[in-house]
XYZ file of C-alpha atoms in Angstrom:
588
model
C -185.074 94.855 86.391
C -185.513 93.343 83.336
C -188.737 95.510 82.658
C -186.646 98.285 83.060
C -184.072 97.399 80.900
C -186.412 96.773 78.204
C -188.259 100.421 79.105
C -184.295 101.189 78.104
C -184.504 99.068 75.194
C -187.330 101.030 73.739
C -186.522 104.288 74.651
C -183.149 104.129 73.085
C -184.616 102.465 69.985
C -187.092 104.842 69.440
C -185.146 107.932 70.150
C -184.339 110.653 67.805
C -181.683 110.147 65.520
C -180.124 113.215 66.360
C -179.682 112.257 69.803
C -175.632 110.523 71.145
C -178.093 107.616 72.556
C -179.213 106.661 69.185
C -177.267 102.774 69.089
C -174.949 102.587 65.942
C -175.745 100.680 62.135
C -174.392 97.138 62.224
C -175.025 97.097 58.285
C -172.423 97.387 55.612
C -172.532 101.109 54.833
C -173.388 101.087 50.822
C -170.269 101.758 48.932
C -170.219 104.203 46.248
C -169.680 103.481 41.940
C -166.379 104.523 42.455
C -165.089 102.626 44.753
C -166.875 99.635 43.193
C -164.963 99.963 40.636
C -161.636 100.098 42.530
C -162.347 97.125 44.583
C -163.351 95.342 41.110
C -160.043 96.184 39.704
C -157.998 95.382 42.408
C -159.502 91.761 43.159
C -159.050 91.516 38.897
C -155.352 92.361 39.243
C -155.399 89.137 41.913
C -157.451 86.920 40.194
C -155.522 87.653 36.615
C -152.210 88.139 37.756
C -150.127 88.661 34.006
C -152.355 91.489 33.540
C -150.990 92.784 36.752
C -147.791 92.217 35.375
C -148.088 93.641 31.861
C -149.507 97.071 33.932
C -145.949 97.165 35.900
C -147.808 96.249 39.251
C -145.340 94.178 40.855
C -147.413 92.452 43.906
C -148.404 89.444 42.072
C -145.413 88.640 39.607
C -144.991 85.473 41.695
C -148.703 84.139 41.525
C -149.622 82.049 37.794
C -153.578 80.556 38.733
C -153.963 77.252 36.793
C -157.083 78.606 34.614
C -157.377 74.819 33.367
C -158.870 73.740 36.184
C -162.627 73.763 37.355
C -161.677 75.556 40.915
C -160.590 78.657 38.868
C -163.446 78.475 36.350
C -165.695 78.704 39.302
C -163.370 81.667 41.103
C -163.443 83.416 37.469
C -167.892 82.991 37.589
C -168.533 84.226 41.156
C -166.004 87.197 40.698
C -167.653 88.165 37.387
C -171.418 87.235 38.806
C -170.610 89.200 42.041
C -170.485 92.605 40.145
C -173.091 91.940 37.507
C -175.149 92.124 40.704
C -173.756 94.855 42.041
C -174.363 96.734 39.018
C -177.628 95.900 39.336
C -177.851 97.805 42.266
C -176.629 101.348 40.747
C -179.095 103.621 39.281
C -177.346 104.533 35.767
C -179.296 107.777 35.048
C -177.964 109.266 38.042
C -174.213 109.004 37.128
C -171.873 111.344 34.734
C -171.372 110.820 31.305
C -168.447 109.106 31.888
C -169.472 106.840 34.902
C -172.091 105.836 32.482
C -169.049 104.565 30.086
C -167.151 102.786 33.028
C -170.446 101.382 33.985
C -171.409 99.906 30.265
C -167.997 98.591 29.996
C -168.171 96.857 33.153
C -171.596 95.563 32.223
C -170.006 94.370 28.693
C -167.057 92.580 31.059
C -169.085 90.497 33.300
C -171.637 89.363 30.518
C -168.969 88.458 27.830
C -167.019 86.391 30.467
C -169.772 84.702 32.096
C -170.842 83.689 28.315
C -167.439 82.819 27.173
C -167.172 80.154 30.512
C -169.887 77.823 29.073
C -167.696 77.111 26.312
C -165.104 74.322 27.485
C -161.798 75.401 25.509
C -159.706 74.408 28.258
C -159.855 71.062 26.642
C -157.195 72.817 23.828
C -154.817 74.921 25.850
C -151.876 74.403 23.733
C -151.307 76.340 20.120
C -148.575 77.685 18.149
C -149.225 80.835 18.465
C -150.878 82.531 21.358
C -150.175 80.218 24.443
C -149.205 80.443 28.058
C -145.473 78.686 27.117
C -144.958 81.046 23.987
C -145.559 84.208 26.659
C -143.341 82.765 29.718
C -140.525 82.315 26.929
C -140.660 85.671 25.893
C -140.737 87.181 29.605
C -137.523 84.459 30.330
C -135.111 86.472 28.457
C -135.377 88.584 30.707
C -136.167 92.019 28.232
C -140.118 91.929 28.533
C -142.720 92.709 31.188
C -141.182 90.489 34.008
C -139.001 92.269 35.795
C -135.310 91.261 37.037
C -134.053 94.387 38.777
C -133.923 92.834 42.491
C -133.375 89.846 44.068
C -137.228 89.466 45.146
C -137.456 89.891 41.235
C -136.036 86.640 40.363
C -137.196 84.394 43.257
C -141.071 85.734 42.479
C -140.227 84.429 38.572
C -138.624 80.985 40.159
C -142.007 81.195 41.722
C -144.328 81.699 38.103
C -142.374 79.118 36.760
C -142.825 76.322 39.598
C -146.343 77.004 39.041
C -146.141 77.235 35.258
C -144.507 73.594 35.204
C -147.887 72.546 37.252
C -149.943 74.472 34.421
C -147.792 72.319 31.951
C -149.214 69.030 33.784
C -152.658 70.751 33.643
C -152.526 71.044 29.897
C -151.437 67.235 29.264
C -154.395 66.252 31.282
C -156.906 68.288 29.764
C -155.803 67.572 26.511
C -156.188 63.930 27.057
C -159.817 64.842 27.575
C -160.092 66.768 24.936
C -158.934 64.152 22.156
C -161.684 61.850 23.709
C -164.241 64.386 23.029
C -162.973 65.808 19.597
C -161.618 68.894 20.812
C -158.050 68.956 19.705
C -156.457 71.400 17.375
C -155.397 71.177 12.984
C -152.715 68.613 12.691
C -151.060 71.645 10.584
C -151.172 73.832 13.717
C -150.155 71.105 16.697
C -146.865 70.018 14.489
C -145.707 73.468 14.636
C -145.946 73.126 18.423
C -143.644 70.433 18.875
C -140.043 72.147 18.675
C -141.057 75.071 20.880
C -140.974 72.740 23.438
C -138.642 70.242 21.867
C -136.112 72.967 21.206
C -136.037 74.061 25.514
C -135.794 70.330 26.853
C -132.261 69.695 25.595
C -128.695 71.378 25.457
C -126.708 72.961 28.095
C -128.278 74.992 31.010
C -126.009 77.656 30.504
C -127.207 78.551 26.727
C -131.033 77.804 27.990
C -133.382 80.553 27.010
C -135.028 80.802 30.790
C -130.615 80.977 31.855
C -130.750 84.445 30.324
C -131.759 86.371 33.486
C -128.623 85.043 35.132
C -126.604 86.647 33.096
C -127.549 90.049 33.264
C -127.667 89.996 37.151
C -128.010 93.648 38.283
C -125.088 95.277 39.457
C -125.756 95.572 42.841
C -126.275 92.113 43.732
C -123.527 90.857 46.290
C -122.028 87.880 45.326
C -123.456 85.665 47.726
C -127.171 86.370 46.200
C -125.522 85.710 42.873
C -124.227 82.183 43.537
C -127.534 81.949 45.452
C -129.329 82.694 42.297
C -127.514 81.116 39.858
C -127.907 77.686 41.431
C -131.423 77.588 41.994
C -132.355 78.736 38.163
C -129.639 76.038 37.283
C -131.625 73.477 39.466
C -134.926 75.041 38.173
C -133.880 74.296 34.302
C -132.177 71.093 34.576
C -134.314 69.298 37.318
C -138.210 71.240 36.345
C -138.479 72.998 33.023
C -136.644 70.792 30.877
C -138.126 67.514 32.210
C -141.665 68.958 31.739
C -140.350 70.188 28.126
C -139.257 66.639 27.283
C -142.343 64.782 28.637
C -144.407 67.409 26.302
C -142.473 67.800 23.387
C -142.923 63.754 23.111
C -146.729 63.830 24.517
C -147.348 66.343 21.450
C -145.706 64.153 19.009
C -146.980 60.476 19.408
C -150.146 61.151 21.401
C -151.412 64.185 20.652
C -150.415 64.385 16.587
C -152.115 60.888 15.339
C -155.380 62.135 16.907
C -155.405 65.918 15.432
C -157.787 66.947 12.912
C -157.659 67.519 9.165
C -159.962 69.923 9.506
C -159.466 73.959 9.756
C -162.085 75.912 11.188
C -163.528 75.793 14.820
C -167.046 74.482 14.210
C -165.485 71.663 13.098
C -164.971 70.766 16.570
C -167.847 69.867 19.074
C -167.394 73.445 20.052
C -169.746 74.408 17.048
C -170.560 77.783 15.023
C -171.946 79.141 18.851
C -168.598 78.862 20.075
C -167.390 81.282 16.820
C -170.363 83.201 17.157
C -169.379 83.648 20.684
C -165.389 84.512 19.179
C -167.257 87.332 16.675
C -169.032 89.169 19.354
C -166.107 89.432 21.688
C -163.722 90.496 19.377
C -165.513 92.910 17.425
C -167.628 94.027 20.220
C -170.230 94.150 17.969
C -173.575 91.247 17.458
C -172.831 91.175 13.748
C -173.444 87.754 12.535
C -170.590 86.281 10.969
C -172.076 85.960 7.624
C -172.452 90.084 7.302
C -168.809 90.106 7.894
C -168.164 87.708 5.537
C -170.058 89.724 3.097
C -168.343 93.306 3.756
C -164.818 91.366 3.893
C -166.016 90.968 -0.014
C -166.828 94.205 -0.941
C -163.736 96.211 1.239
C -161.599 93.601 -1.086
C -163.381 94.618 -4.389
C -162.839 98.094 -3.222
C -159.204 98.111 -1.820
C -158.045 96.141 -5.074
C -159.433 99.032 -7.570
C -157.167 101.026 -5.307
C -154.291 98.804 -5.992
C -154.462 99.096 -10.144
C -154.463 102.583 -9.978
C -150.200 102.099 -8.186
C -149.854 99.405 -10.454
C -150.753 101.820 -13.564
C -148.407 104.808 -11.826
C -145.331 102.998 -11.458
C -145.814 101.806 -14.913
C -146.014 97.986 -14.242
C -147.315 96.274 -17.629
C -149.532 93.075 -16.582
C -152.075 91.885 -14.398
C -152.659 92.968 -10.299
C -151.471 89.737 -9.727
C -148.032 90.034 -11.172
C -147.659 93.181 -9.949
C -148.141 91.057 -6.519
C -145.077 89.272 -7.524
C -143.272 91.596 -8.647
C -143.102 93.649 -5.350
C -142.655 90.821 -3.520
C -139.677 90.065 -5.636
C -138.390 93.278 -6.214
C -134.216 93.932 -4.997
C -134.698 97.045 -4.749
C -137.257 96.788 -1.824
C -134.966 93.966 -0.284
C -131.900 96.583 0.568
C -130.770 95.315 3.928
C -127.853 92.991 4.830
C -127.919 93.620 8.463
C -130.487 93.575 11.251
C -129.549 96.761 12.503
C -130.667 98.656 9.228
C -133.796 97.152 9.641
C -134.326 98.784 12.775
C -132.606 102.005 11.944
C -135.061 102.250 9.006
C -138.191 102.165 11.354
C -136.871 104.878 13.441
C -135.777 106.727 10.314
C -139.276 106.807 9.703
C -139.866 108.332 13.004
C -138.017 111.195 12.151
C -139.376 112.104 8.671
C -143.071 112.195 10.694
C -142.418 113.748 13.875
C -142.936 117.687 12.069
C -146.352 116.485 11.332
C -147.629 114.771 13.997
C -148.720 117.827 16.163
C -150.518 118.670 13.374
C -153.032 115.841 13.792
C -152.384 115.104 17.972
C -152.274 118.000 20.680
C -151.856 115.170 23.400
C -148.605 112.579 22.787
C -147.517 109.996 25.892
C -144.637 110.330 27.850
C -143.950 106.098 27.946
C -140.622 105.968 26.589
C -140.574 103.803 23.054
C -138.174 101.534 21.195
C -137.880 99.473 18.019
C -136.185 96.102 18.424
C -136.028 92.688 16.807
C -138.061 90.157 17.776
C -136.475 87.431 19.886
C -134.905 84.730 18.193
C -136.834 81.540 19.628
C -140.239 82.760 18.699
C -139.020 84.917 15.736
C -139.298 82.082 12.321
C -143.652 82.203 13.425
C -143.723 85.634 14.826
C -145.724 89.075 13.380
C -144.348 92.115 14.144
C -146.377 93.270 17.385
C -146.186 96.268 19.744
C -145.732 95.160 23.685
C -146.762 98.076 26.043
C -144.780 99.909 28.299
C -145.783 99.842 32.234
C -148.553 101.727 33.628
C -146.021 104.274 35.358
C -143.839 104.890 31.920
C -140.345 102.945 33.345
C -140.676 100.552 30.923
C -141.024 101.359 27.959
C -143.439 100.488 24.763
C -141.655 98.016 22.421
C -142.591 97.367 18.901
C -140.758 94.183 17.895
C -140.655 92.992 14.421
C -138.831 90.075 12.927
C -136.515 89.383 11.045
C -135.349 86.002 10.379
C -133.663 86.502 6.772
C -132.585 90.321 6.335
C -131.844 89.369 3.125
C -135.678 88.485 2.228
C -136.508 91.351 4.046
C -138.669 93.574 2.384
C -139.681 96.999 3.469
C -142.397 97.792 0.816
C -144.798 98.328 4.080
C -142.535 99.715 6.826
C -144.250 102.921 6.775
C -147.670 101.596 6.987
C -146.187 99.071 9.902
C -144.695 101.356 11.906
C -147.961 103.890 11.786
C -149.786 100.925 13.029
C -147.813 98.892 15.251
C -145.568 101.986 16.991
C -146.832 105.634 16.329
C -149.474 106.970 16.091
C -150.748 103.516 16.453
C -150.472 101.452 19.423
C -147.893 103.508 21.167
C -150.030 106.408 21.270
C -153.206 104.622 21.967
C -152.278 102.138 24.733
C -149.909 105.038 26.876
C -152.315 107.777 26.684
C -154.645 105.456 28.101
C -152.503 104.246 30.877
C -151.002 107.598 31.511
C -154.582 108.729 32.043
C -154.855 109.435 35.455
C -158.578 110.252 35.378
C -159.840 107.004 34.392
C -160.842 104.260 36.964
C -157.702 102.340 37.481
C -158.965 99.158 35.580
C -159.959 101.028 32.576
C -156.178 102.307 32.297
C -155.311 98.611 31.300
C -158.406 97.642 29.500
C -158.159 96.081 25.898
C -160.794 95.115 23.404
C -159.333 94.802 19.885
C -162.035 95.976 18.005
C -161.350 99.132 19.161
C -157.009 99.463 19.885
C -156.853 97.122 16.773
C -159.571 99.602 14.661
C -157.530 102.429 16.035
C -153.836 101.229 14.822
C -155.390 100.423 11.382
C -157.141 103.489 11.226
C -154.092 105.643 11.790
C -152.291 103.823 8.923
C -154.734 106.541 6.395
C -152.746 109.278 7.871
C -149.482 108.068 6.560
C -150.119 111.031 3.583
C -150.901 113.434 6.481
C -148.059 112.297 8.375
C -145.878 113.389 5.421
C -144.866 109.597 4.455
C -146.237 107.379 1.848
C -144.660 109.486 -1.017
C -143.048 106.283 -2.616
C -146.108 104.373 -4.492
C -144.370 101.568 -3.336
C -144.502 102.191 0.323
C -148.388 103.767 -0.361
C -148.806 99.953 -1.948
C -147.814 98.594 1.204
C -150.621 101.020 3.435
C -153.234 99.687 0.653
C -151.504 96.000 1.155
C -152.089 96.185 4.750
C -155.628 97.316 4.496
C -156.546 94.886 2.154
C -154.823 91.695 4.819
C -156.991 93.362 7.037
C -160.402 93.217 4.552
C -159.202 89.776 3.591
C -159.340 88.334 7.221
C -163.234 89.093 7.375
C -163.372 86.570 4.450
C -160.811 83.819 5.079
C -161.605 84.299 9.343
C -165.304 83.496 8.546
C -164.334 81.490 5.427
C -162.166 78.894 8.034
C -164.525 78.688 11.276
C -168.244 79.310 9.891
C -168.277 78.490 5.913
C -165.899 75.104 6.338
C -162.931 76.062 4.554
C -159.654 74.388 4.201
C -156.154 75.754 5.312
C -155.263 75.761 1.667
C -158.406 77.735 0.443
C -157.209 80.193 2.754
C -153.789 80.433 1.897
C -154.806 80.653 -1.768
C -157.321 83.416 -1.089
C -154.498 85.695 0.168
C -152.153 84.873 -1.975
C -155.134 86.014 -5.292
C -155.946 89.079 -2.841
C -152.601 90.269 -1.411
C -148.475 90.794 -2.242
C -147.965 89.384 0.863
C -145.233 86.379 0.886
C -146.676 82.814 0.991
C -144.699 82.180 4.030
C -146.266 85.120 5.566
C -149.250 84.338 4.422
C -149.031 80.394 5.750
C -148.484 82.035 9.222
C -151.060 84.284 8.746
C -153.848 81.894 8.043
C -152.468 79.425 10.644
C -152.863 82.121 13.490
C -156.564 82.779 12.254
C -156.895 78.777 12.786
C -155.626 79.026 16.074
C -157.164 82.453 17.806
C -160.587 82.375 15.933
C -162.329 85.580 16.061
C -159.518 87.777 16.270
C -158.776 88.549 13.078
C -162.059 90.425 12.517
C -161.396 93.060 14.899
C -159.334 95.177 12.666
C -161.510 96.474 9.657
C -164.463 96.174 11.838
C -163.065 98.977 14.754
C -161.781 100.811 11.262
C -164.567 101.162 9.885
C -166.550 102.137 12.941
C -163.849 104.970 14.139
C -163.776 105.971 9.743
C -167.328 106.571 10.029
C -167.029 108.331 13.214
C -165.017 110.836 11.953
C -166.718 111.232 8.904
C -170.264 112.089 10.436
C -168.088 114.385 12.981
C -166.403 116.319 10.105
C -170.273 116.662 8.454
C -172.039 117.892 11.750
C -169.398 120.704 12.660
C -168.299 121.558 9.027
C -165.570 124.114 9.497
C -165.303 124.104 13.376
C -164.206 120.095 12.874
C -160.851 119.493 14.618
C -158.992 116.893 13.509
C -156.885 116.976 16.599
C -159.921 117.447 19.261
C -161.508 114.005 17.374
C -158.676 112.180 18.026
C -158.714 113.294 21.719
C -162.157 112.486 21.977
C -161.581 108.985 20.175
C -158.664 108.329 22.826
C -158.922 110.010 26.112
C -161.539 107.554 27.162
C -159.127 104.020 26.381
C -160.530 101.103 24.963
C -164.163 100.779 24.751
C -166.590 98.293 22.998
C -167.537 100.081 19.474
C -171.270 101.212 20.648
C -169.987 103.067 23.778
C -167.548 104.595 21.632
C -170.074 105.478 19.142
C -172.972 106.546 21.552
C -170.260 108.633 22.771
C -168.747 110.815 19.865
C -172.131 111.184 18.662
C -173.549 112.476 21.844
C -176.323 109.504 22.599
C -175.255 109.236 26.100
């Protein structure tokens, strides 16, 4: 019998594979690029849950990993090392032109977070201006990406913030470790940190900033879910989040403070000039060393300020560029306003006077609803004006915030040039027609890199003459104004974290280059400290996506669309700068 069987055996191995006898594959049937990339973006969604949440995907807005701890860190390397080996499996040359793009862009993701992981910057989790706290205060009042529409709503955000006080914990820890080993931030940065905890660990629960959802309860909620409610984010504030406020507000200001550094600039820290090497490469998706940038930062000044005495000479301003500095930051007439409100109905005033001319430049405009409003008070006094994206499926909408914490200082000598940057054609524009773009692979629909969405919203403040504004040399001052912060952070970025500059060499830079206020400028320089890197992603993606459309407009001479560039620039969403360039100029 068992002769026979194996006779079987045999027979049925060796049988033609069009016969029913043939035994079925036990192996993992290859999966195609496609669906690669769906299972990488929904396992990304998971392991980065706020991104989930930013995109309007609701199935994680309870989940917050602790990313300061080494469990995570080793979650975040397999995930990332799993597909850089997958990729390796896929034969490039056989897929389309734009497979190829999803393909170098998930290349560029898994070898610019495995590099970034060696680098141990959980040690200084905590800053003043880009930080975990600052972004759950912002989604507490209950306006912003977090959702409070049902009741599941507001017990998955008691759920975020349970975990967010253990994240709070997390930081203390780490930043114990970190002021044994050096890593700690500019005493001028950590003081600023204090009262934005300080300022949530006292008062009445009622008034409390994370209280605010409570009282817009949706209509629809019975009253038994509302008591329900209202007691537990009562119990949450008094007995969790203002405790763990407390116990950090006073960690941050008699631990922390006496052991902070004097010092400005990142490779001041044991983290070194790799670490802002590291910063420069992922921000400006680009291996420019830092001391190129440095240079062009000088000559884009040199150039942008002969701009700047030919408004001084038309308005008729008798003195040097850098009175003329003063004067507009001084000047009544560009400080109108006595209420908010105006300032907001003078951005979408704006709006209106562009709208004839936009289809003249853009054949393809998003459907995300869009809104102007002020930014909230208790991150407003240290807060830029910033554009906050609408939901992947449009219901809610883009938000450019800007701030206002004196109307009567207020001055609108650049709200043209802001709102072409941070609203339309700008970031609005770029960031919806990406998500609304149905023909990308899903996690390219919420992709960012700010070399390119950051070159893009500078880039689009040159069409304010196109776009029928900047007919006031005043408000054209404040496009050149803009562009010249921007050429000025290439300097003072690489000036703080590569050359060893102070704070104060900074601030004085700006204030010899641009009319910018010196409390502007203070927070200005002070975010550089604190995000280093970032800063340079502006002129850089400018200059690429300038140059883009400058070789286009030579190549095609009179067939040159300024419409079908800026569909070919966009349709594809973010991208590092060489895909993008390798792209318009056909090198795929």
């Amino acid at each position: 019998m068992k002769n026979v069987l194996f006779l079987l055996f045999l027979a049925a191995f060796f049988a033609p594979s069009c016969k029913k006898s043939a035994p079925k594959t036990t192996a993992a049937p290859e999966i195609s690029f496609s669906e690669m990339l769906q299972n990488y973006h929904e396992e990304r969604l998971k392991l980065f849950p706020i991104e989930a949440t930013f995109a309007g995907d609701a199935r994680y807005n309870d989940l917050l990993p602790n990313n300061l701890t080494a469990a995570f860190r080793n979650e975040v390397q397999s995930f990332f090392t799993k597909n850089k080996n997958l990729l390796a499996k896929i034969d490039r040359s056989k897929l389309n032109d734009e497979e190829k793009i999803s393909f170098d862009i998930l290349n560029w993701e898994c070898d610019v977070n495995l590099e970034g992981l060696k680098f141990p910057t959980y040690l200084m989790p905590i800053n003043q201006f880009d930080c975990l706290h600052l972004q759950m205060g912002q989604w507490a009042g209950g306006t912003a990406a977090q959702p409070f529409k049902t009741v599941k709503d507001y017990e998955n955000w008691l759920k975020r913030v349970d975990l967010f006080i253990v994240w709070c914990d997390s930081a203390m820890t780490n930043m114990k470790l970190g002021m044994a080993a050096g890593i700690v931030l500019p005493k001028s940065l950590a003081v600023k940190t204090v009262p934005q905890f300080a300022d949530l660990a006292t008062g009445k629960v009622e008034n409390h900033l994370y209280f605010s959802p409570v009282k817009n309860f949706p209509v629809d909620f019975s009253t038994e879910e509302k008591a329900k409610l209202t007691a537990d984010f009562k119990k949450m504030i008094a007995e969790k989040l203002m405790p763990t406020f407390g116990k950090m507000a006073d960690f941050l200001k008699n631990e922390y403070l006496p052991v902070c550094r004097t010092t400005s600039g990142i490779s001041e820290t044991p983290l070194g000039k790799d670490y802002y090497a590291f910063r420069a490469k992922l921000f400006t998706t680009t291996t420019t060393p830092p001391d190129e940038i440095f240079n062009l930062g000088e000559k884009e000044v040199a150039r942008i300020f002969s701009e700047m005495e030919k408004v001084k000479m038309e308005v008729g301003f008798r003195g040097g560029l850098k009175s003329f500095f003063d004067h507009v930051r001084e000047r009544k007439e560009l400080m109108p306003f006595k209420k908010p409100e105006e300032v907001i109905a003078n951005f979408n005033a704006i709006h209106e006077r562009m709208k004839p001319n936009l289809v003249k430049l853009f054949d393809k405009t998003p459907k995300t609803p869009f809104e102007v409003r002020r930014t909230e008070a208790f991150r407003e006094a240290s807060a830029s004006a910033e554009y906050m994206q609408g939901s992947v499926d449009g219901t809610r909408p883009g938000i450019f915030y800007t701030p206002i914490p004196d109307v009567r200082q207020y001055n609108m000598y650049s709200d043209e040039d802001l709102f072409l940057h941070e609203a339309i054609p700008g970031h609005h524009y770029q960031i919806s027609l990406q998500q609304e773009n149905t023909a990308l692979p899903a996690f390219r629909r919420t992709l960012w890199y700010s070399a390119y969405g950051e070159g893009w919203a500078l880039y689009t403040e040159s069409l304010g003459k196109e776009l029928g504004l900047y007919t006031d040399p005043y408000q054209y001052f404040g496009m050149l104004s803009a562009e010249m912060h921007r050429a000025i952070r290439l300097v003072v970025d690489v000036g703080l974290h590569q050359k060893g500059w102070s704070r104060e060499q900074a601030i004085q830079y700006s204030l010899d280059h641009e009319a910018e206020s010196e409390a502007s400028i203070i927070s200005e320089i002070e975010r550089y400290m604190a995000n280093p890197g970032q800063a340079l992603s502006y002129k850089i993606g400018q200059l690429k996506i300038r140059e883009l459309r400058e070789k286009s407009a030579v190549a095609m001479g009179e067939k040159f669309d300024i419409r079908q560039f800026h569909n070919q620039v966009l349709e594809s969403g973010c991208v590092p700068l060489k895909v993008l360039e390798e792209k318009i100029l056909g090198r795929r």
